[in-house]
Short mmCIF file of C-alpha atoms and ligand atoms in Angstrom, two decimals:
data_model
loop_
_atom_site.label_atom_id
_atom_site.label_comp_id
_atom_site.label_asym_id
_atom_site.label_seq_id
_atom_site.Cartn_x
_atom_site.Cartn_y
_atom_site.Cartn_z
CA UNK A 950 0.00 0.00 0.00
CA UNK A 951 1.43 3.51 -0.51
CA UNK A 952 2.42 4.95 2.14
CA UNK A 953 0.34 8.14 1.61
CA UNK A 954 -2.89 5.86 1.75
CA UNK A 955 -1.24 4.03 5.29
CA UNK A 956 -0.95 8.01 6.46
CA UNK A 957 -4.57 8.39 5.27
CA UNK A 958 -6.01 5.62 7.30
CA UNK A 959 -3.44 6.12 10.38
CA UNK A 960 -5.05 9.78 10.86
CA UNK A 961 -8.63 8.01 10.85
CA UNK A 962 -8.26 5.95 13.06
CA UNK A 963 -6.90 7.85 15.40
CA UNK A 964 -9.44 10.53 14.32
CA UNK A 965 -12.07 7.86 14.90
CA UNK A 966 -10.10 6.77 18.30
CA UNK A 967 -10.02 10.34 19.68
CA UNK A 968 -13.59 10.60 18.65
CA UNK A 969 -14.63 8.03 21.85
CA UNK A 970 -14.67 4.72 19.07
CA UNK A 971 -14.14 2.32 21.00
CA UNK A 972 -12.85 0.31 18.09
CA UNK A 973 -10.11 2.53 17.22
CA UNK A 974 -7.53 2.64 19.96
CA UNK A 975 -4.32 2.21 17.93
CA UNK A 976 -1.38 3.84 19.37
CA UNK A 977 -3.55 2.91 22.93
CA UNK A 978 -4.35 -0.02 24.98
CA UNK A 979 -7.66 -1.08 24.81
CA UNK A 980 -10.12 -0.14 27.62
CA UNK A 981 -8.21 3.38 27.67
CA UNK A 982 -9.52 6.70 27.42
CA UNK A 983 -13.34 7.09 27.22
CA UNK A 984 -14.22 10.65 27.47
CA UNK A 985 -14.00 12.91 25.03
CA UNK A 986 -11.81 15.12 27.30
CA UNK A 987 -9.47 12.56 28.26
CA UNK A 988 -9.33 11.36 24.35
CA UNK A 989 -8.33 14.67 23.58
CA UNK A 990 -6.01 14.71 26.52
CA UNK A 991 -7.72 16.94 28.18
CA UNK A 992 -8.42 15.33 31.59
CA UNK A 993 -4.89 16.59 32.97
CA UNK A 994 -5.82 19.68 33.20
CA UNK A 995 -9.20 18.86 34.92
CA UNK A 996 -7.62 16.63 37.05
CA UNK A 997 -4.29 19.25 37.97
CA UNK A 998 -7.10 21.54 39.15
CA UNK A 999 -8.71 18.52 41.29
CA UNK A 1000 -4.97 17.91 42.74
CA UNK A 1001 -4.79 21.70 43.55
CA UNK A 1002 -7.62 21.80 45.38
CA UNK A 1003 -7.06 18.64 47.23
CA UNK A 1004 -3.24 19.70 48.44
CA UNK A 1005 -5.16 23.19 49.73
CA UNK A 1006 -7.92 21.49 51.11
CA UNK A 1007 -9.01 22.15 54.74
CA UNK A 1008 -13.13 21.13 54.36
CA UNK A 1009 -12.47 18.39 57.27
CA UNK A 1010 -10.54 18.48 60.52
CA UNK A 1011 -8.32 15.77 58.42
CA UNK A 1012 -6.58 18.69 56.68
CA UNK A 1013 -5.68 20.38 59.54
CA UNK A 1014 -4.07 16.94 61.10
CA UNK A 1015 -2.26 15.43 57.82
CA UNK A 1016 1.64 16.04 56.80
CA UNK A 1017 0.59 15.53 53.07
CA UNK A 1018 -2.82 15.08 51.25
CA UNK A 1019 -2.82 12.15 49.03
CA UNK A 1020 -4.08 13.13 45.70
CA UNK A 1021 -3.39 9.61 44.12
CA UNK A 1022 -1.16 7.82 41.53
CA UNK A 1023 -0.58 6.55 38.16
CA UNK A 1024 -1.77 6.65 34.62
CA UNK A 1025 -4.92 9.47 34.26
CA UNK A 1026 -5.98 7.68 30.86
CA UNK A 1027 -6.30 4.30 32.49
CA UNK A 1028 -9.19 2.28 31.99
CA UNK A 1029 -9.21 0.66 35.70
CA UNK A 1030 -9.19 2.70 39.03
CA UNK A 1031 -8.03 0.97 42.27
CA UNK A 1032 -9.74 3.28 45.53
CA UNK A 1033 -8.69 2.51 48.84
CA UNK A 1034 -9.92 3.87 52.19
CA UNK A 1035 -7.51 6.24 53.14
CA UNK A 1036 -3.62 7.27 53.81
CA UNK A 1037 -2.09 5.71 56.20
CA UNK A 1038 1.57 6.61 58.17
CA UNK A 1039 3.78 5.94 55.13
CA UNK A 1040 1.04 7.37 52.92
CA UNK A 1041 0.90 10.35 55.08
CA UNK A 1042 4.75 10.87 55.38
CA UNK A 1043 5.66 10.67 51.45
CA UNK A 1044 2.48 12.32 49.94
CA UNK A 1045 1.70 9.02 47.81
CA UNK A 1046 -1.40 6.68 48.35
CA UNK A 1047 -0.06 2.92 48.94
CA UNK A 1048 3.20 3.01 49.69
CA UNK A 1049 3.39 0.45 53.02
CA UNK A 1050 2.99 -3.00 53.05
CA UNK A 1051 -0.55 -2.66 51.57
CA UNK A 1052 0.55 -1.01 49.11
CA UNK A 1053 3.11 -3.28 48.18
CA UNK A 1054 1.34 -6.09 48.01
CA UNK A 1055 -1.34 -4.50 45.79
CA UNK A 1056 1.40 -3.87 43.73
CA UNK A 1057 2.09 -7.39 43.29
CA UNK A 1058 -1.68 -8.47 42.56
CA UNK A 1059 -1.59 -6.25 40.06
CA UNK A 1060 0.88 -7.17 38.33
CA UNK A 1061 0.82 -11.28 38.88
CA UNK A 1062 -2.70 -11.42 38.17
CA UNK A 1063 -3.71 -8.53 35.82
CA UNK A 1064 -0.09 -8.53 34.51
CA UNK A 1065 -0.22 -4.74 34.63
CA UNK A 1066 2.17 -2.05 36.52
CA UNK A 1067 1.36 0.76 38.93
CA UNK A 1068 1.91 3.20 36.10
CA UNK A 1069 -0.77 1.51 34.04
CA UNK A 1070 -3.61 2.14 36.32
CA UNK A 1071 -4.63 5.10 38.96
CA UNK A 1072 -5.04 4.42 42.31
CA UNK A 1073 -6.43 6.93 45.20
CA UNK A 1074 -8.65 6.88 48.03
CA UNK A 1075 -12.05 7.72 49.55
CA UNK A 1076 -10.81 10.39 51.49
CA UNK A 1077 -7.49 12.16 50.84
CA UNK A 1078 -5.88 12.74 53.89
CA UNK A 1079 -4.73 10.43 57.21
CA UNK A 1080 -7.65 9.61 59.57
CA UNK A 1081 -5.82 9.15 62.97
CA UNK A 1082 -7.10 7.97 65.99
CA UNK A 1083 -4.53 10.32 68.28
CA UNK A 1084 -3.90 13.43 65.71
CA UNK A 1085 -1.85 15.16 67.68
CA UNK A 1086 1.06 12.93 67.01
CA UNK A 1087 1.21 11.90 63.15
CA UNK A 1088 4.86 10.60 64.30
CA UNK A 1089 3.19 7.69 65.46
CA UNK A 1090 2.47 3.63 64.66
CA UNK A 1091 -0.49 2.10 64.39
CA UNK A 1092 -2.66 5.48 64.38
CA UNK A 1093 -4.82 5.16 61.63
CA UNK A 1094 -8.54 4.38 61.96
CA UNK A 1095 -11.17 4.70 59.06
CA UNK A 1096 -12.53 7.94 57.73
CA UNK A 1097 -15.66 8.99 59.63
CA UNK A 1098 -19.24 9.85 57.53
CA UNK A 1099 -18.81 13.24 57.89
CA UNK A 1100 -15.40 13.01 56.52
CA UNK A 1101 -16.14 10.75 53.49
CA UNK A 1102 -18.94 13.34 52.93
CA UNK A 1103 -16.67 16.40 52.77
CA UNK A 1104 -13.73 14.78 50.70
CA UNK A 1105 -16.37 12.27 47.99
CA UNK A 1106 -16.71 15.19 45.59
CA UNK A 1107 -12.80 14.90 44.47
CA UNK A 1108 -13.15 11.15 43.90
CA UNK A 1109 -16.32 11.85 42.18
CA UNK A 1110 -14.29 14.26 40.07
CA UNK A 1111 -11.35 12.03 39.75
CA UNK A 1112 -13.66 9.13 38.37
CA UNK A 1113 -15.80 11.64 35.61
CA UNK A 1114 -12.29 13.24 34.42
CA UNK A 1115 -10.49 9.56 34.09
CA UNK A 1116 -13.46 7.78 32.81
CA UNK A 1117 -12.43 4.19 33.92
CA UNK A 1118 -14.03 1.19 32.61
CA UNK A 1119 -13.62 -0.79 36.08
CA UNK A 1120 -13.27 0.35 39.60
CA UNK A 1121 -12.02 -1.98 41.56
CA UNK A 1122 -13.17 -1.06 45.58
CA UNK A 1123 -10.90 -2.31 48.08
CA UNK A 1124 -12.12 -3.15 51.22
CA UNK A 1125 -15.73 -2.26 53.00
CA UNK A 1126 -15.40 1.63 53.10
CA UNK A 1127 -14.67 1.96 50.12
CA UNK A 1128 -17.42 -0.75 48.79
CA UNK A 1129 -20.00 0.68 50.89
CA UNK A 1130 -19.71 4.19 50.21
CA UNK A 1131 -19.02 3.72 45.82
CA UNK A 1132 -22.12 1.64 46.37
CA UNK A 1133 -24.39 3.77 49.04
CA UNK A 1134 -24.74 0.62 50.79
CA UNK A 1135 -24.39 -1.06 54.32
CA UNK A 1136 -24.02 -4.19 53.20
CA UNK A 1137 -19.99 -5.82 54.11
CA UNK A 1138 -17.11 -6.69 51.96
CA UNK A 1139 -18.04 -10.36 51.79
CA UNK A 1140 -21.23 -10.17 50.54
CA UNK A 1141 -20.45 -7.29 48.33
CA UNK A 1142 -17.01 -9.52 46.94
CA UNK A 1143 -17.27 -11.46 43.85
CA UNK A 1144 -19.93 -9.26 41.91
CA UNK A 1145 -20.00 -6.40 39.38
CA UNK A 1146 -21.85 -3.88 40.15
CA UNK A 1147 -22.81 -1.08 37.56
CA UNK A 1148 -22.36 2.50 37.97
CA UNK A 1149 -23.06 5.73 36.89
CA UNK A 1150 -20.81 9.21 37.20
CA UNK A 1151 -22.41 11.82 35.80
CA UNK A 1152 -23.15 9.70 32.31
CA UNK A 1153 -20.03 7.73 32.88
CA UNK A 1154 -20.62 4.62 32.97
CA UNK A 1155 -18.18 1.82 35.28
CA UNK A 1156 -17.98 -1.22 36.46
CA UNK A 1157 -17.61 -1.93 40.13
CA UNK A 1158 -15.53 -4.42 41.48
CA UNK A 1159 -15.41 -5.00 45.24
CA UNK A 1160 -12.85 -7.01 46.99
CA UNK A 1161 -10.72 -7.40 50.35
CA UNK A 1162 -8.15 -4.78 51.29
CA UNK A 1163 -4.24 -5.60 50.80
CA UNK A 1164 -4.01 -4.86 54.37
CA UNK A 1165 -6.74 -7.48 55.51
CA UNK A 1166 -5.07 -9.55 53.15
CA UNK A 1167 -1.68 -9.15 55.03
CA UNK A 1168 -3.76 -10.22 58.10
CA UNK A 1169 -6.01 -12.89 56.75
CA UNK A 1170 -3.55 -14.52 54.10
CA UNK A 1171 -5.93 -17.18 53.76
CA UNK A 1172 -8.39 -14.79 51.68
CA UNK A 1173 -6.07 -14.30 48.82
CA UNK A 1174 -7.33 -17.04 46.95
CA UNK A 1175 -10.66 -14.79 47.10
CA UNK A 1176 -9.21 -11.87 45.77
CA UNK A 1177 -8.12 -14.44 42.86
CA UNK A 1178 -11.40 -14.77 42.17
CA UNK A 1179 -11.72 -10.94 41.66
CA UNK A 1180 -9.21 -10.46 39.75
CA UNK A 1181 -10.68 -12.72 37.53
CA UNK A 1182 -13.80 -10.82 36.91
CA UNK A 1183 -11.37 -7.86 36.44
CA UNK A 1184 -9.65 -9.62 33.75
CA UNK A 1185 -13.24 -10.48 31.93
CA UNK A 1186 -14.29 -6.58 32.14
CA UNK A 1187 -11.09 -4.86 30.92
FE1 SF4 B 501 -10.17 18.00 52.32
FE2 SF4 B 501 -10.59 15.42 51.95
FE3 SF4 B 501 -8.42 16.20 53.25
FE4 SF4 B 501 -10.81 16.45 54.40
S1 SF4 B 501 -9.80 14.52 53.83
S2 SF4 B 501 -9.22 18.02 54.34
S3 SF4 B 501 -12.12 16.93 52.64
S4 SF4 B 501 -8.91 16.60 51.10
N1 URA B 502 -4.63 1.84 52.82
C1 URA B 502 -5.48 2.57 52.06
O1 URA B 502 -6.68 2.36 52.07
N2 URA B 502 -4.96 3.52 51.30
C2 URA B 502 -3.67 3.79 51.23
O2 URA B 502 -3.29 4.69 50.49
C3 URA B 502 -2.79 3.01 52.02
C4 URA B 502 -3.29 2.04 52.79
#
C-alpha cells in the first residue's frame, strides 16, 4: 500500500479513536480513554485543578491533622481505578497513596494477576488525607482508623471528580469503606465480593468491582485465593 494511503487511514483511526470509538484505539491499549476530554487529553488539566484543590484542602478536621494530602497515583488515561480507604503513616509521610505493606502487596496483585504495573492504572482513596485515631502525634504507629461519615462526605466530591475526568471502565473497591460508600450501601465486603456492580458518574458509565483490602489480606492470608477470584472478573471486564 502507498504509504500516503497508510498516512490516510493512520489519521482516521486515530481521528475515529479520539472521537470516543471504542474500536479505534491504535497507538492505545484497549479499555483506555473514554471521554472525550481525556481522548483529547484533556483530563490533565481537569484533574491538575482537582490535585490543587485537594493539596489546599481544609473542608475536614483531616486537613488540619495530615503532613501531606494524598491526591493519588498513576496513569490518568487508564481504563481501571483501584480506591482505597484512606492514607495511612507511610502514605501520610511521602504524599503518595499505597506506599506500606498494603501497598506493596497491591502492587504485586496487580501485576501477577492482571499482569499490569502501577503506572498503568490510577489508584487513590475515599478520602485524601490520614484519619488518625490520636492526631496530635502523626509521628506515630499504628494510628490510623477509618474515615468517619462526615469526613467521606466532605472529601467524595474529588473522587467523584477524579472518576468523571479519568473515565475508567472498572473500579475496583478495596475493602468495605470503600465498597460501601461507591455503592451507598451497608451491606460488608463479603457479601459485596465477587460481583459487578454497575455504575453511573455523571453519564459515565463503570464497572464496580469490590474485593478485600491488601491490608486485611496481610492479616487474613488465607483470603487471597478470594481476591483471585476478583481479579478474575477484572480480567473479563477490561
Ligand atoms: Fe479536604 Fe478530603 Fe483532606 Fe478532608 S480529607 S481536608 S475533605 S482533602
Ligand atoms: N490503605 C489505604 O486504604 N490507602 C492507602 O493509600 C494506604 C493504605
Amino acid at each position: 500500500m502507498p504509504s500516503a494511503d497508510r498516512e490516510k487511514i493512520r489519521k482516521y483511526l486515530e481521528f475515529r479513536r479520539d472521537a470516543g470509538d471504542e474500536g479505534f484505539w491504535i497507538g492505545r491499549r484497549p479499555g483506555k480513554a473514554r471521554s472525550k476530554e481525556n481522548a483529547a487529553g484533556g483530563s490533565a488539566g481537569g484533574l491538575d485543578m482537582v490535585r490543587k484543590e485537594v493539596l489546599n484542602c481544609r473542608k475536614c478536621a483531616l486537613g488540619s491533622q495530615r503532613l501531606n494530602a494524598c491526591f493519588g497515583d498513576g496513569n490518568e488515561k487508564t481504563g481501571i481505578m483501584f480506591i482505597g480507604e484512606g492514607p495511612g503513616f507511610e502514605e501520610d509521610h511521602r504524599g503518595h497513596v499505597f506506599v506500606g505493606r498494603a501497598g506493596k502487596l497491591l502492587d504485586k496483585i496487580i501485576s501477577t494477576t492482571l499482569g499490569l504495573e502501577r503506572k498503568d492504572v490510577f489508584i487513590t482513596n475515599i478520602v485524601k488525607c490520614h484519619p488518625m485515631k490520636d492526631p496530635s502525634n502523626p509521628e506515630k504507629r499504628m494510628n490510623d482508623r477509618p474515615p468517619s461519615e462526615d469526613e467521606i462526605a466532605q472529601c467524595i466530591p474529588y473522587l467523584r471528580r477524579q472518576i468523571e475526568l479519568i473515565c475508567p471502565r472498572v473500579i475496583v473497591a478495596l475493602g468495605s469503606p470503600s465498597a460501601k460508600t461507591l455503592l451507598g450501601t451497608t451491606e460488608g465486603i463479603t457479601r459485596l465480593r465477587g460481583r459487578v456492580f454497575d455504575l453511573e458518574f455523571n453519564g459515565v458509565k463503570v464497572k464496580l468491582v469490590p474485593t478485600y483490602h491488601p491490608a486485611y489480606l496481610l492479616r487474613n492470608p488465607t483470603k487471597k485465593s478470594e481476591v483471585l477470584e476478583d481479579t478474575k472478573i477484572i480480567r473479563s471486564l477490561l
